[in-house]
Coordinates of C-alpha atoms (C1' of nucleotides) in Angstrom, one line a residue:
Chain A
X616 CA 63.0 79.2 15.8
X617 CA 65.7 76.8 17.9
X618 CA 65.0 73.0 19.0
X619 CA 64.1 73.9 22.4
X620 CA 61.4 76.7 20.9
X621 CA 60.0 74.1 18.1
X622 CA 59.9 71.3 21.1
X623 CA 57.4 73.8 23.3
X624 CA 55.0 75.1 20.8
X625 CA 54.5 71.2 19.5
X626 CA 53.7 70.1 23.2
X627 CA 50.9 73.0 23.0
X628 CA 50.2 72.0 20.0
X629 CA 49.1 68.4 20.5
X630 CA 46.9 69.7 23.1
X631 CA 45.1 71.9 21.5
X632 CA 44.4 69.8 18.7
X633 CA 43.4 66.8 21.2
X634 CA 40.1 69.4 21.8
X635 CA 40.2 70.8 18.3
X636 CA 37.1 68.2 17.6
X637 CA 33.7 69.2 18.0
X638 CA 32.4 65.8 19.8
X639 CA 36.0 66.1 21.7
X640 CA 34.5 69.8 23.1
X641 CA 31.2 68.8 23.4
X642 CA 32.5 65.9 25.7
X643 CA 34.9 68.4 28.0
X644 CA 31.8 70.4 28.0
X645 CA 29.7 67.6 29.3
X646 CA 32.6 66.2 32.0
X647 CA 32.6 70.0 33.2
X648 CA 29.5 69.0 35.2
X649 CA 30.6 65.9 36.4
X650 CA 32.1 62.7 35.4
X651 CA 30.8 60.3 32.7
X652 CA 30.5 57.1 31.2
X653 CA 31.6 56.0 28.1
X654 CA 27.7 54.8 27.3
X655 CA 26.3 58.3 28.6
X656 CA 28.8 60.0 26.3
X657 CA 28.2 58.0 23.2
X658 CA 24.0 58.7 23.8
X659 CA 24.7 62.3 24.2
X660 CA 26.9 62.1 21.1
X661 CA 25.0 60.1 18.9
X662 CA 27.8 58.4 17.1
X663 CA 29.7 55.0 17.0
X664 CA 30.8 54.3 20.9
X665 CA 34.3 52.9 19.5
X666 CA 34.2 56.6 18.2
X667 CA 33.8 58.1 21.6
X668 CA 36.0 55.4 23.1
X669 CA 38.8 56.8 20.3
X670 CA 37.4 60.3 20.8
X671 CA 37.9 59.9 24.7
X672 CA 41.5 58.2 24.5
X673 CA 42.8 60.8 22.3
X674 CA 41.8 63.2 25.1
X675 CA 43.4 61.1 27.9
X676 CA 46.7 60.6 26.0
X677 CA 46.9 64.6 26.2
X678 CA 46.4 64.5 29.4
X679 CA 43.1 66.8 29.5
X680 CA 40.7 63.4 31.1
X681 CA 41.2 60.8 32.9
X682 CA 39.3 57.3 33.4
X683 CA 38.5 54.7 35.7
X684 CA 36.8 51.4 35.9
X685 CA 34.1 51.3 38.2
X686 CA 31.9 48.5 38.1
X687 CA 31.3 47.6 34.4
X688 CA 31.3 51.0 32.9
X689 CA 34.8 53.1 32.6
X690 CA 33.9 57.0 34.3
X691 CA 35.6 59.9 32.3
X692 CA 36.6 63.2 34.4
X693 CA 38.1 66.2 33.7
X694 CA 41.5 66.4 35.0
X695 CA 42.5 70.1 33.7
X696 CA 39.5 72.5 34.3
X697 CA 41.2 75.4 33.2
X698 CA 40.7 74.0 29.8
X699 CA 37.0 75.7 30.1
X700 CA 38.5 79.0 30.3
X701 CA 38.8 78.3 26.9
X702 CA 35.4 78.5 25.8
X703 CA 35.0 82.1 27.4
X704 CA 37.7 83.2 24.7
X705 CA 36.2 81.1 22.0
X706 CA 33.4 82.5 22.5
X707 CA 34.6 86.3 22.1
X708 CA 36.2 85.2 19.0
X709 CA 33.4 83.9 17.4
X710 CA 30.9 87.0 17.9
X711 CA 33.7 89.2 17.1
X712 CA 34.0 87.7 13.6
X713 CA 30.2 87.4 13.4
X714 CA 29.5 91.5 14.4
X715 CA 32.7 92.2 11.5
X716 CA 30.5 90.1 8.9
X717 CA 27.5 91.6 9.5
X718 CA 29.1 95.2 9.1
X719 CA 30.5 94.0 6.0
X720 CA 26.7 93.0 4.9
X721 CA 26.2 96.4 5.8
X722 CA 28.5 98.3 4.2
X723 CA 28.4 96.9 0.7
X724 CA 26.9 94.3 -0.8
X725 CA 30.2 92.5 -0.8
X726 CA 30.1 88.7 0.1
X727 CA 32.3 88.1 3.3
X728 CA 35.2 86.0 2.7
Chain B
X832 CA 23.2 66.5 20.6
X833 CA 20.8 68.8 19.0
X834 CA 21.4 71.3 15.5
X835 CA 22.2 74.1 17.7
X836 CA 24.5 72.6 19.8
X837 CA 26.3 70.9 17.7
X838 CA 26.6 74.1 15.5
X839 CA 27.7 75.7 18.6
X840 CA 30.7 73.3 19.1
X841 CA 31.5 73.3 15.2
X842 CA 31.6 77.0 15.8
X843 CA 34.2 76.4 18.5
X844 CA 36.4 73.8 17.5
X845 CA 37.2 75.7 14.0
X846 CA 39.0 78.2 15.9
X847 CA 40.8 75.7 18.5
X848 CA 41.9 74.0 15.2
X849 CA 43.6 77.0 13.5
X850 CA 45.3 77.5 16.7
X851 CA 46.5 73.7 16.9
X852 CA 49.4 73.9 14.9
X853 CA 53.1 74.0 16.6
X854 CA 53.8 77.2 13.0
X855 CA 50.6 78.7 13.9
X856 CA 51.3 78.7 17.9
X857 CA 54.6 80.5 17.6
X858 CA 53.3 83.2 15.6
X859 CA 50.4 83.9 17.4
X860 CA 53.0 84.2 20.5
X861 CA 55.2 86.1 18.1
X862 CA 52.2 88.8 17.6
X863 CA 51.4 88.9 20.8
X864 CA 54.4 91.1 20.7
X865 CA 53.5 93.4 18.1
X866 CA 52.3 92.9 14.7
X867 CA 54.8 91.5 12.1
X868 CA 55.2 91.0 8.6
X869 CA 55.0 88.1 6.6
X870 CA 58.5 87.8 5.9
X871 CA 60.0 88.2 9.4
X872 CA 57.5 85.8 10.3
X873 CA 58.9 83.7 7.6
X874 CA 62.4 84.2 8.7
X875 CA 61.5 83.3 12.2
X876 CA 59.4 80.1 11.6
X877 CA 61.9 78.7 8.8
X878 CA 60.0 77.4 6.4
X879 CA 58.5 78.3 3.1
X880 CA 57.0 81.7 2.9
X881 CA 53.8 80.3 1.2
X882 CA 53.8 77.8 3.9
X883 CA 53.8 80.7 6.1
X884 CA 51.3 82.8 4.1
X885 CA 48.5 79.6 4.6
X886 CA 49.4 79.3 8.3
X887 CA 49.0 83.1 8.4
X888 CA 45.7 82.5 6.2
X889 CA 44.4 80.2 8.3
X890 CA 44.8 82.4 11.3
X891 CA 42.9 84.9 9.5
X892 CA 39.6 83.2 8.5
X893 CA 39.5 81.7 11.8
X894 CA 39.4 85.6 13.2
X895 CA 41.9 85.6 15.5
X896 CA 44.2 87.6 13.8
X897 CA 44.1 90.7 10.8
X898 CA 46.2 91.5 8.4
X899 CA 47.0 95.1 6.9
X900 CA 48.8 95.9 3.6
X901 CA 51.8 98.5 4.3
X902 CA 54.0 99.7 1.8
X903 CA 55.6 96.8 0.2
X904 CA 54.6 94.2 3.0
X905 CA 51.3 92.8 4.6
X906 CA 51.5 92.9 8.6
X907 CA 49.9 90.7 11.0
X908 CA 48.2 91.7 14.1
X909 CA 46.7 89.8 16.6
X910 CA 43.0 90.4 16.8
X911 CA 41.9 88.6 19.8
X912 CA 44.9 88.4 22.9
X913 CA 42.1 86.2 24.7
X914 CA 44.0 82.9 23.1
X915 CA 47.4 84.0 24.8
X916 CA 45.3 83.1 28.1
X917 CA 45.3 79.2 26.2
X918 CA 48.9 79.0 27.0
X919 CA 48.7 79.3 31.0
X920 CA 46.4 76.2 31.1
X921 CA 47.9 74.6 28.6
X922 CA 51.5 75.0 30.3
X923 CA 49.3 73.4 33.4
X924 CA 48.2 70.1 31.7
X925 CA 52.1 70.0 30.1
X926 CA 53.4 69.9 33.3
X927 CA 51.2 68.2 35.2
X928 CA 51.3 65.1 32.9
X929 CA 55.4 65.7 32.8
X930 CA 55.0 64.8 36.9
X931 CA 52.6 62.1 36.6
X932 CA 55.0 60.3 33.8
X933 CA 57.7 60.9 36.4
X934 CA 56.0 59.4 39.2
X935 CA 55.0 56.6 37.0
X936 CA 58.0 56.1 36.3
X937 CA 59.3 55.9 40.0
X938 CA 57.0 53.7 40.8
X939 CA 57.6 51.2 38.5
X940 CA 59.5 50.3 35.3
X941 CA 56.2 50.5 33.2
X942 CA 56.5 52.3 30.1
X943 CA 54.3 54.8 30.5
X944 CA 51.1 55.0 27.4
Chain C
dC564 C1' 57.3 100.0 -19.5
dA565 C1' 60.9 96.3 -17.4
dA566 C1' 62.9 94.5 -13.4
dC567 C1' 61.9 93.3 -8.9
dT568 C1' 60.1 92.4 -4.0
dA569 C1' 56.4 90.6 -1.0
dT570 C1' 52.7 88.0 -0.8
dT571 C1' 49.2 84.7 -2.5
dT572 C1' 47.3 80.8 -4.9
dG573 C1' 47.3 76.1 -7.4
dG574 C1' 49.3 71.7 -7.7
dC575 C1' 50.7 67.6 -6.0
dC576 C1' 52.2 64.4 -2.7
dA577 C1' 52.7 61.9 1.8
dA578 C1' 50.6 61.6 6.3
dA579 C1' 47.1 62.3 9.3
dG580 C1' 42.0 62.4 11.1
dC581 C1' 37.4 60.9 11.3
dG582 C1' 33.9 57.1 11.3
dC583 C1' 32.2 52.8 10.9
dC584 C1' 32.1 48.1 11.2
dA585 C1' 33.8 44.1 12.6
dA586 C1' 37.1 41.7 16.0
dA587 C1' 38.9 41.5 20.8
dC588 C1' 38.7 42.3 26.0
dG589 C1' 38.1 42.0 30.4
dG590 C1' 34.9 41.2 34.0
dA591 C1' 30.2 40.0 35.8
dA592 C1' 25.9 37.2 35.7
dT593 C1' 24.0 32.9 35.0
Chain D
dA1383 C1' 32.7 27.7 31.1
dT1384 C1' 29.6 30.3 28.4
dT1385 C1' 27.3 34.0 27.8
dC1386 C1' 26.6 39.1 27.8
dC1387 C1' 27.7 44.0 28.4
dG1388 C1' 30.7 47.5 28.2
dT1389 C1' 34.8 49.3 26.1
dT1390 C1' 38.7 49.2 23.0
dT1391 C1' 41.4 48.1 18.9
dG1392 C1' 42.3 47.3 14.3
dG1393 C1' 41.2 47.9 9.6
dC1394 C1' 39.6 50.3 5.6
dG1395 C1' 37.7 54.3 3.0
dC1396 C1' 37.4 59.2 2.6
dT1397 C1' 38.6 63.4 3.7
dT1398 C1' 41.6 66.8 5.3
dT1399 C1' 46.1 68.7 6.3
dG1400 C1' 50.4 70.5 5.8
dG1401 C1' 55.2 71.4 3.0
dC1402 C1' 57.1 72.2 -1.2
dC1403 C1' 57.8 73.7 -6.0
dA1404 C1' 56.1 76.8 -9.5
dA1405 C1' 53.2 80.3 -11.0
dA1406 C1' 50.0 84.2 -10.6
dT1407 C1' 49.6 88.9 -8.3
dA1408 C1' 50.1 93.6 -6.8
dG1409 C1' 52.6 97.5 -5.5
dT1410 C1' 57.6 99.3 -6.2
dT1411 C1' 61.2 101.1 -8.3
dG1412 C1' 64.1 102.5 -12.1

DNA sequence: CAACTATTTGGCCAAAGCGCCAAACGGAAT
DNA sequence: ATTCCGTTTGGCGCTTTGGCCAAATAGTTG
């Protein structure tokens, strides 16, 4: 794997890594319905505001969201709505896995994984 | 965020986390061209075979790839080709970010990030 | 069976990620 | 100017990840 290829996949991995957290996915999902301020997201996610803020900054530096201070709050919005397409495929993977585990359980009493 | 929602996003995050590593993305990309055995992937990636094997097992338990032992080797194949669609969007994000950084650099000598 | 090959597993260690708390910041209101 | 509010940043423990090595496995070949 030459340096250029390496770099390309590292860049891709950075984006995916930014998305790879339940709270962050949830926030992306919320932002797909329109912009939200940190306080709204904090209330929805249910963790400390500092935690939420850090999650948002991860998404921001990955280029997935953008922020804008307006009045007293900071509003975040989804910058790359195409990330929503991920969810379709991810959903498929999950359902497929679920189906297979069912099938496995039926064929034998063998425990999956 | 109720428990059900929580669970849904955790499941999604697991998949993305499995993909969120340069070597694993590279392997997924390779597998999109057809199945490969561990030794082939090891040669391409350039790390220890044990490392590659562990990466593959991460992808496998996420349900992204499947393995099959044939002859002396274990062949892995892409189980959910839809993950390839991720790359398009990820590419967009990267290009978009690059463009913005360029613009930033032009407007002022301000350092980005 | 012994030697070999391809792969997986366990162990170790360094590095990264996560969540909370407390402190710093910046703008708004009094 | 002081206080207040929403937000970000720093720091600290804790868990997880990643990569190498060495050892265990499994199937093959001589």
